[in-house]
Amino acid sequence: MTRRLPLALALVLGVSAVHATEPSASHQPSATQVVEQVEQWRADRIKRLTAPDGWLSLIGLEWLHEGANRVGAAADNDIVLKAGPDHLGVATLAADGTVRFTATPGSGAVIDGKPASDAVLVDDMHAGKAGPTTVHFGSASFYVIDREGRKGLRVKDPEAETRRHFLGIDYFPINPSWRIVADWVPFHPVHTLEIGTAIGTIDKVEVPGKAVFHHGGRTFELLPYQEEPGGELFFVMADRTSGKETYGAARFLYAALPAGGLDKPGAVVLDFNRAYNPPCAFTPFATCPLAPPENRLDIAVTAGEKKYAGGHH
């Protein structure tokens, strides 16, 4: 059964999505307009990244074992948090994958904005648009994530060191020549693409077609998927700058859908000036996809975000 990447739902939840804003491939902005649009995109990207609940706020990713998991800041817990009371409560993982949290009396835990001592925690893969059940304690919070049946606590705190000491992002100069109108070639039927992740799992995504583009007299292809029905095209890619000037595992890129739909040949705008770093470039507590072999370009894409100076690896 094909399953979307875990990152996809995180983006749907508004954590750090960075969307394309191109109206259509037929619209050809001037060089000045390209620069203005990318500059605005960068500003919006930084705003999302540095938001109180953005990726920079992560302070933990703690995997649950079946049964009772004592949670809190004290060393005698099964899961030791970097914030909150010494003994916050107990997260119990049942054999069927259900997670129930029972708060320690007096811990101050708040579940989905309401004082509560006990609740089933709906994880990010089964929460829908409402989002996963969130447990708040002081300035910090956590919710359950599901990665191929493996359950863990994603812990956030707006006071995280990574957020308070964010070093900003370095970029290649904006270059209008890297805004490329690619040919959209639909797949009938759709293809399945396997993508590895930073936590060692393999996810399968449905690829509706490929974007074929030309640069420097050569032809290249990229395979996207959609994070949700009707959503934009999402590319997980690498190139000859990866691991050198740019983050080694991958960079991400969104593109608006072709005007004629995904099932017909058309055009797709690939603005590589908007290629950006995945959350794993900023924090060790994310579960990012890795660029598949099919999307490792034999060309140096000298556009978009460079390697983060404060990267943890």
mmCIF file of C-alpha atoms in Angstrom:
data_model
loop_
_atom_site.group_PDB
_atom_site.id
_atom_site.type_symbol
_atom_site.label_atom_id
_atom_site.label_comp_id
_atom_site.label_asym_id
_atom_site.label_seq_id
_atom_site.Cartn_x
_atom_site.Cartn_y
_atom_site.Cartn_z
ATOM 1 C CA MET A 1 0.000 0.000 0.000
ATOM 2 C CA THR A 2 1.437 3.350 -0.984
ATOM 3 C CA ARG A 3 1.897 5.724 1.894
ATOM 4 C CA ARG A 4 2.826 9.399 1.871
ATOM 5 C CA LEU A 5 6.000 10.508 3.596
ATOM 6 C CA PRO A 6 5.784 11.438 7.285
ATOM 7 C CA LEU A 7 7.135 14.880 6.421
ATOM 8 C CA ALA A 8 4.107 15.488 4.241
ATOM 9 C CA LEU A 9 1.675 15.608 7.122
ATOM 10 C CA ALA A 10 3.997 17.846 9.088
ATOM 11 C CA LEU A 11 3.893 20.278 6.213
ATOM 12 C CA VAL A 12 0.112 20.035 5.964
ATOM 13 C CA LEU A 13 -0.020 20.949 9.650
ATOM 14 C CA GLY A 14 1.650 24.224 8.783
ATOM 15 C CA VAL A 15 4.922 23.559 10.556
ATOM 16 C CA SER A 16 7.266 24.667 7.834
ATOM 17 C CA ALA A 17 5.680 24.395 4.424
ATOM 18 C CA VAL A 18 7.223 26.561 1.722
ATOM 19 C CA HIS A 19 4.887 26.773 -1.241
ATOM 20 C CA ALA A 20 5.261 27.955 -4.791
ATOM 21 C CA THR A 21 3.461 31.148 -5.781
ATOM 22 C CA GLU A 22 3.820 31.032 -9.564
ATOM 23 C CA PRO A 23 0.439 31.714 -11.233
ATOM 24 C CA SER A 24 1.243 29.599 -14.292
ATOM 25 C CA ALA A 25 4.083 28.507 -16.541
ATOM 26 C CA SER A 26 2.743 30.762 -19.290
ATOM 27 C CA HIS A 27 3.468 33.848 -17.187
ATOM 28 C CA GLN A 28 7.062 34.948 -17.742
ATOM 29 C CA PRO A 29 8.114 37.505 -15.128
ATOM 30 C CA SER A 30 10.957 39.904 -15.781
ATOM 31 C CA ALA A 31 14.323 39.408 -14.092
ATOM 32 C CA THR A 32 13.435 42.143 -11.635
ATOM 33 C CA GLN A 33 10.139 40.448 -10.814
ATOM 34 C CA VAL A 34 11.888 37.110 -10.284
ATOM 35 C CA VAL A 35 14.236 38.721 -7.775
ATOM 36 C CA GLU A 36 11.366 40.455 -5.972
ATOM 37 C CA GLN A 37 9.321 37.257 -5.815
ATOM 38 C CA VAL A 38 12.218 35.193 -4.468
ATOM 39 C CA GLU A 39 13.061 37.826 -1.871
ATOM 40 C CA GLN A 40 9.455 37.770 -0.651
ATOM 41 C CA TRP A 41 9.525 33.970 -0.652
ATOM 42 C CA ARG A 42 12.674 34.017 1.473
ATOM 43 C CA ALA A 43 11.105 36.383 3.994
ATOM 44 C CA ASP A 44 8.029 34.162 4.294
ATOM 45 C CA ARG A 45 10.226 31.084 4.629
ATOM 46 C CA ILE A 46 12.225 32.597 7.512
ATOM 47 C CA LYS A 47 9.003 33.656 9.236
ATOM 48 C CA ARG A 48 7.667 30.099 9.151
ATOM 49 C CA LEU A 49 10.947 28.512 10.141
ATOM 50 C CA THR A 50 11.429 30.768 13.157
ATOM 51 C CA ALA A 51 7.806 30.659 14.337
ATOM 52 C CA PRO A 52 7.303 29.594 17.979
ATOM 53 C CA ASP A 53 6.149 26.153 16.784
ATOM 54 C CA GLY A 54 8.442 25.930 13.751
ATOM 55 C CA TRP A 55 11.160 23.367 13.148
ATOM 56 C CA LEU A 56 13.694 25.364 15.163
ATOM 57 C CA SER A 57 11.603 24.775 18.287
ATOM 58 C CA LEU A 58 12.210 21.014 18.356
ATOM 59 C CA ILE A 59 13.976 19.782 21.491
ATOM 60 C CA GLY A 60 13.320 16.060 21.273
ATOM 61 C CA LEU A 61 12.186 13.036 19.307
ATOM 62 C CA GLU A 62 11.615 10.192 21.752
ATOM 63 C CA TRP A 63 10.495 6.747 20.583
ATOM 64 C CA LEU A 64 8.025 4.866 22.760
ATOM 65 C CA HIS A 65 8.356 1.254 23.777
ATOM 66 C CA GLU A 66 5.270 -0.886 24.270
ATOM 67 C CA GLY A 67 3.784 -0.478 27.713
ATOM 68 C CA ALA A 68 4.291 2.355 30.166
ATOM 69 C CA ASN A 69 6.798 5.129 29.358
ATOM 70 C CA ARG A 70 7.468 7.493 32.260
ATOM 71 C CA VAL A 71 7.980 11.013 30.926
ATOM 72 C CA GLY A 72 9.618 14.003 32.596
ATOM 73 C CA ALA A 73 12.807 16.003 33.102
ATOM 74 C CA ALA A 74 14.208 13.841 35.929
ATOM 75 C CA ALA A 75 16.838 11.226 35.099
ATOM 76 C CA ASP A 76 14.739 8.362 36.498
ATOM 77 C CA ASN A 77 12.171 8.645 33.665
ATOM 78 C CA ASP A 78 12.073 6.314 30.660
ATOM 79 C CA ILE A 79 11.893 9.414 28.468
ATOM 80 C CA VAL A 80 13.930 12.311 29.809
ATOM 81 C CA LEU A 81 12.717 15.665 28.527
ATOM 82 C CA LYS A 82 14.803 18.816 28.194
ATOM 83 C CA ALA A 83 12.019 20.944 29.662
ATOM 84 C CA GLY A 84 9.103 20.674 32.052
ATOM 85 C CA PRO A 85 8.561 19.144 35.506
ATOM 86 C CA ASP A 86 10.596 16.250 36.866
ATOM 87 C CA HIS A 87 7.681 13.845 36.457
ATOM 88 C CA LEU A 88 5.173 14.938 33.823
ATOM 89 C CA GLY A 89 3.245 11.693 33.447
ATOM 90 C CA VAL A 90 3.107 8.309 31.745
ATOM 91 C CA ALA A 91 2.611 7.609 28.027
ATOM 92 C CA THR A 92 1.342 4.064 27.577
ATOM 93 C CA LEU A 93 1.683 2.424 24.167
ATOM 94 C CA ALA A 94 -0.784 -0.428 23.654
ATOM 95 C CA ALA A 95 -0.215 -3.383 21.341
ATOM 96 C CA ASP A 96 -2.730 -1.923 18.869
ATOM 97 C CA GLY A 97 -0.696 1.304 18.569
ATOM 98 C CA THR A 98 -2.946 3.422 20.794
ATOM 99 C CA VAL A 99 -1.108 5.890 23.027
ATOM 100 C CA ARG A 100 -2.699 7.059 26.273
ATOM 101 C CA PHE A 101 -1.181 9.794 28.427
ATOM 102 C CA THR A 102 -1.825 10.000 32.148
ATOM 103 C CA ALA A 103 -0.545 13.197 33.753
ATOM 104 C CA THR A 104 1.123 13.232 37.145
ATOM 105 C CA PRO A 105 -1.061 15.158 39.629
ATOM 106 C CA GLY A 106 0.241 18.686 39.986
ATOM 107 C CA SER A 107 2.384 18.493 36.837
ATOM 108 C CA GLY A 108 0.451 21.295 35.152
ATOM 109 C CA ALA A 109 -0.049 19.305 31.941
ATOM 110 C CA VAL A 110 -2.709 20.648 29.581
ATOM 111 C CA ILE A 111 -4.109 18.462 26.792
ATOM 112 C CA ASP A 112 -5.387 20.231 23.673
ATOM 113 C CA GLY A 113 -5.745 23.452 25.619
ATOM 114 C CA LYS A 114 -7.771 21.957 28.462
ATOM 115 C CA PRO A 115 -6.692 20.743 31.887
ATOM 116 C CA ALA A 116 -6.906 16.968 31.776
ATOM 117 C CA SER A 117 -5.369 14.099 33.681
ATOM 118 C CA ASP A 118 -5.850 11.326 31.142
ATOM 119 C CA ALA A 119 -6.441 11.126 27.381
ATOM 120 C CA VAL A 120 -5.818 9.060 24.274
ATOM 121 C CA LEU A 121 -3.296 10.879 22.073
ATOM 122 C CA VAL A 122 -4.188 10.907 18.374
ATOM 123 C CA ASP A 123 -0.968 10.805 16.355
ATOM 124 C CA ASP A 124 -0.053 12.974 13.371
ATOM 125 C CA MET A 125 -0.872 10.304 10.800
ATOM 126 C CA HIS A 126 -4.444 9.836 11.957
ATOM 127 C CA ALA A 127 -5.393 13.321 13.144
ATOM 128 C CA GLY A 128 -6.632 14.909 9.924
ATOM 129 C CA LYS A 129 -6.756 18.679 9.617
ATOM 130 C CA ALA A 130 -7.445 19.074 13.325
ATOM 131 C CA GLY A 131 -3.867 18.078 14.042
ATOM 132 C CA PRO A 132 -2.540 15.590 16.588
ATOM 133 C CA THR A 133 -3.451 15.696 20.261
ATOM 134 C CA THR A 134 -0.968 18.031 21.941
ATOM 135 C CA VAL A 135 0.198 17.954 25.541
ATOM 136 C CA HIS A 136 1.459 21.320 26.836
ATOM 137 C CA PHE A 137 3.599 21.788 29.932
ATOM 138 C CA GLY A 138 4.989 25.220 30.659
ATOM 139 C CA SER A 139 6.400 26.679 27.436
ATOM 140 C CA ALA A 140 6.959 23.209 25.936
ATOM 141 C CA SER A 141 4.686 20.616 24.342
ATOM 142 C CA PHE A 142 4.687 17.240 22.649
ATOM 143 C CA TYR A 143 2.520 15.175 20.342
ATOM 144 C CA VAL A 144 2.731 11.639 19.010
ATOM 145 C CA ILE A 145 4.132 10.905 15.557
ATOM 146 C CA ASP A 146 3.673 7.648 13.641
ATOM 147 C CA ARG A 147 6.484 6.505 11.357
ATOM 148 C CA GLU A 148 5.689 3.196 9.693
ATOM 149 C CA GLY A 149 3.911 2.039 12.848
ATOM 150 C CA ARG A 150 6.680 3.277 15.130
ATOM 151 C CA LYS A 151 5.334 5.774 17.688
ATOM 152 C CA GLY A 152 7.326 8.606 19.194
ATOM 153 C CA LEU A 153 6.937 11.922 20.999
ATOM 154 C CA ARG A 154 7.870 15.057 19.046
ATOM 155 C CA VAL A 155 8.805 17.634 21.679
ATOM 156 C CA LYS A 156 8.849 21.393 21.061
ATOM 157 C CA ASP A 157 9.764 24.473 23.033
ATOM 158 C CA PRO A 158 9.856 28.041 21.661
ATOM 159 C CA GLU A 159 12.768 28.597 24.058
ATOM 160 C CA ALA A 160 14.865 25.966 22.252
ATOM 161 C CA GLU A 161 18.520 26.814 21.759
ATOM 162 C CA THR A 162 18.173 26.218 18.012
ATOM 163 C CA ARG A 163 15.488 28.901 17.819
ATOM 164 C CA ARG A 164 17.022 31.416 20.195
ATOM 165 C CA HIS A 165 20.411 31.174 18.481
ATOM 166 C CA PHE A 166 19.288 30.838 14.870
ATOM 167 C CA LEU A 167 22.124 31.980 12.584
ATOM 168 C CA GLY A 168 20.052 32.829 9.528
ATOM 169 C CA ILE A 169 20.287 31.235 6.090
ATOM 170 C CA ASP A 170 22.954 31.671 3.445
ATOM 171 C CA TYR A 171 21.902 31.678 -0.203
ATOM 172 C CA PHE A 172 23.340 31.574 -3.661
ATOM 173 C CA PRO A 173 22.704 34.894 -5.433
ATOM 174 C CA ILE A 174 19.238 35.040 -6.984
ATOM 175 C CA ASN A 175 19.672 34.113 -10.640
ATOM 176 C CA PRO A 176 16.661 34.386 -12.997
ATOM 177 C CA SER A 177 18.262 31.800 -15.293
ATOM 178 C CA TRP A 178 17.528 29.178 -12.624
ATOM 179 C CA ARG A 179 13.807 29.830 -13.000
ATOM 180 C CA ILE A 180 13.208 27.126 -15.583
ATOM 181 C CA VAL A 181 10.035 26.194 -17.415
ATOM 182 C CA ALA A 182 10.135 22.397 -17.580
ATOM 183 C CA ASP A 183 8.099 20.002 -19.710
ATOM 184 C CA TRP A 184 5.549 18.025 -17.738
ATOM 185 C CA VAL A 185 5.334 14.382 -18.862
ATOM 186 C CA PRO A 186 2.458 12.504 -17.180
ATOM 187 C CA PHE A 187 2.719 8.844 -16.210
ATOM 188 C CA HIS A 188 -0.099 6.481 -17.155
ATOM 189 C CA PRO A 189 -0.401 4.742 -14.755
ATOM 190 C CA VAL A 190 1.349 6.658 -11.986
ATOM 191 C CA HIS A 191 4.710 5.329 -10.847
ATOM 192 C CA THR A 192 5.714 4.341 -7.332
ATOM 193 C CA LEU A 193 8.906 5.820 -5.930
ATOM 194 C CA GLU A 194 10.738 4.561 -2.853
ATOM 195 C CA ILE A 195 12.303 7.251 -0.683
ATOM 196 C CA GLY A 196 14.537 6.616 2.306
ATOM 197 C CA THR A 197 14.334 8.744 5.438
ATOM 198 C CA ALA A 198 16.740 10.050 8.052
ATOM 199 C CA ILE A 199 15.461 7.469 10.555
ATOM 200 C CA GLY A 200 16.135 4.512 8.275
ATOM 201 C CA THR A 201 12.630 3.792 7.009
ATOM 202 C CA ILE A 202 11.555 3.473 3.380
ATOM 203 C CA ASP A 203 8.432 5.283 2.221
ATOM 204 C CA LYS A 204 6.551 4.735 -1.019
ATOM 205 C CA VAL A 205 4.960 7.666 -2.822
ATOM 206 C CA GLU A 206 2.933 7.906 -5.996
ATOM 207 C CA VAL A 207 4.590 9.906 -8.773
ATOM 208 C CA PRO A 208 2.095 11.330 -11.310
ATOM 209 C CA GLY A 209 4.722 12.284 -13.888
ATOM 210 C CA LYS A 210 8.112 13.868 -14.403
ATOM 211 C CA ALA A 211 9.471 17.358 -14.994
ATOM 212 C CA VAL A 212 11.971 17.417 -17.864
ATOM 213 C CA PHE A 213 14.177 20.495 -18.164
ATOM 214 C CA HIS A 214 17.211 21.705 -20.034
ATOM 215 C CA HIS A 215 20.206 23.554 -18.633
ATOM 216 C CA GLY A 216 23.654 24.130 -20.088
ATOM 217 C CA GLY A 217 22.813 22.132 -23.189
ATOM 218 C CA ARG A 218 21.857 19.036 -21.169
ATOM 219 C CA THR A 219 18.524 17.432 -20.293
ATOM 220 C CA PHE A 220 17.498 16.462 -16.777
ATOM 221 C CA GLU A 221 14.475 14.898 -15.090
ATOM 222 C CA LEU A 222 12.928 15.215 -11.641
ATOM 223 C CA LEU A 223 10.176 13.091 -10.097
ATOM 224 C CA PRO A 224 7.675 14.777 -7.746
ATOM 225 C CA TYR A 225 4.817 13.594 -5.612
ATOM 226 C CA GLN A 226 1.841 15.334 -4.027
ATOM 227 C CA GLU A 227 1.576 15.554 -0.269
ATOM 228 C CA GLU A 228 -2.209 15.648 -0.450
ATOM 229 C CA PRO A 229 -4.778 15.253 -3.239
ATOM 230 C CA GLY A 230 -4.718 18.332 -5.440
ATOM 231 C CA GLY A 231 -1.596 19.648 -3.745
ATOM 232 C CA GLU A 232 1.425 21.162 -5.408
ATOM 233 C CA LEU A 233 4.267 19.123 -6.826
ATOM 234 C CA PHE A 234 6.922 18.397 -4.225
ATOM 235 C CA PHE A 235 10.472 17.482 -5.218
ATOM 236 C CA VAL A 236 13.102 15.920 -2.933
ATOM 237 C CA MET A 237 16.340 16.465 -4.819
ATOM 238 C CA ALA A 238 20.119 16.562 -4.630
ATOM 239 C CA ASP A 239 22.796 17.758 -7.044
ATOM 240 C CA ARG A 240 26.545 18.196 -7.340
ATOM 241 C CA THR A 241 26.576 20.913 -4.649
ATOM 242 C CA SER A 242 25.069 18.486 -2.100
ATOM 243 C CA GLY A 243 27.387 17.790 0.798
ATOM 244 C CA LYS A 244 29.591 20.691 -0.272
ATOM 245 C CA GLU A 245 27.928 24.072 -0.631
ATOM 246 C CA THR A 246 24.483 22.669 0.218
ATOM 247 C CA TYR A 247 22.974 20.199 2.677
ATOM 248 C CA GLY A 248 24.040 16.691 1.769
ATOM 249 C CA ALA A 249 20.855 14.661 2.246
ATOM 250 C CA ALA A 250 18.519 16.689 0.034
ATOM 251 C CA ARG A 251 16.918 20.004 -0.715
ATOM 252 C CA PHE A 252 13.199 20.519 -1.262
ATOM 253 C CA LEU A 253 11.363 22.360 -4.009
ATOM 254 C CA TYR A 254 7.689 23.053 -4.660
ATOM 255 C CA ALA A 255 6.157 23.740 -8.063
ATOM 256 C CA ALA A 256 2.654 24.757 -9.043
ATOM 257 C CA LEU A 257 0.615 22.200 -10.977
ATOM 258 C CA PRO A 258 0.626 22.395 -14.778
ATOM 259 C CA ALA A 259 -2.268 24.471 -16.093
ATOM 260 C CA GLY A 260 -3.789 21.570 -18.000
ATOM 261 C CA GLY A 261 -3.699 19.157 -15.068
ATOM 262 C CA LEU A 262 -1.441 16.270 -14.156
ATOM 263 C CA ASP A 263 -2.801 13.813 -16.698
ATOM 264 C CA LYS A 264 -1.866 15.866 -19.776
ATOM 265 C CA PRO A 265 1.469 17.086 -21.176
ATOM 266 C CA GLY A 266 2.155 20.655 -20.140
ATOM 267 C CA ALA A 267 4.661 22.910 -18.422
ATOM 268 C CA VAL A 268 5.904 23.262 -14.842
ATOM 269 C CA VAL A 269 7.958 26.134 -13.411
ATOM 270 C CA LEU A 270 11.012 24.974 -11.460
ATOM 271 C CA ASP A 271 12.446 27.990 -9.682
ATOM 272 C CA PHE A 272 15.589 26.575 -8.132
ATOM 273 C CA ASN A 273 16.145 29.896 -6.392
ATOM 274 C CA ARG A 274 13.522 28.500 -4.006
ATOM 275 C CA ALA A 275 15.279 25.199 -3.337
ATOM 276 C CA TYR A 276 15.432 24.988 0.439
ATOM 277 C CA ASN A 277 16.899 22.955 3.269
ATOM 278 C CA PRO A 278 14.868 20.211 4.967
ATOM 279 C CA PRO A 279 14.224 20.402 8.716
ATOM 280 C CA CYS A 280 17.041 17.913 9.333
ATOM 281 C CA ALA A 281 19.528 20.596 8.301
ATOM 282 C CA PHE A 282 18.539 22.555 11.415
ATOM 283 C CA THR A 283 17.649 19.931 14.007
ATOM 284 C CA PRO A 284 18.485 16.278 14.771
ATOM 285 C CA PHE A 285 14.880 15.715 15.866
ATOM 286 C CA ALA A 286 13.227 15.601 12.412
ATOM 287 C CA THR A 287 12.447 12.593 10.199
ATOM 288 C CA CYS A 288 13.280 13.935 6.759
ATOM 289 C CA PRO A 289 13.176 12.140 3.406
ATOM 290 C CA LEU A 290 16.426 11.627 1.523
ATOM 291 C CA ALA A 291 16.849 12.411 -2.153
ATOM 292 C CA PRO A 292 16.179 9.207 -4.126
ATOM 293 C CA PRO A 293 18.705 8.170 -6.807
ATOM 294 C CA GLU A 294 16.234 9.250 -9.500
ATOM 295 C CA ASN A 295 16.381 12.845 -8.234
ATOM 296 C CA ARG A 296 20.153 13.192 -7.829
ATOM 297 C CA LEU A 297 21.064 15.592 -10.592
ATOM 298 C CA ASP A 298 24.443 15.410 -12.308
ATOM 299 C CA ILE A 299 24.747 19.174 -12.299
ATOM 300 C CA ALA A 300 25.634 21.852 -9.753
ATOM 301 C CA VAL A 301 22.428 23.722 -8.953
ATOM 302 C CA THR A 302 23.980 26.983 -7.760
ATOM 303 C CA ALA A 303 20.693 28.465 -6.605
ATOM 304 C CA GLY A 304 18.604 28.439 -3.468
ATOM 305 C CA GLU A 305 19.673 27.802 0.093
ATOM 306 C CA LYS A 306 23.204 26.845 1.057
ATOM 307 C CA LYS A 307 24.296 24.621 3.937
ATOM 308 C CA TYR A 308 23.194 25.942 7.334
ATOM 309 C CA ALA A 309 26.162 27.391 9.261
ATOM 310 C CA GLY A 310 24.735 26.164 12.562
ATOM 311 C CA GLY A 311 24.029 22.657 11.310
ATOM 312 C CA HIS A 312 24.358 19.827 13.813
ATOM 313 C CA HIS A 313 26.122 17.591 11.270
#
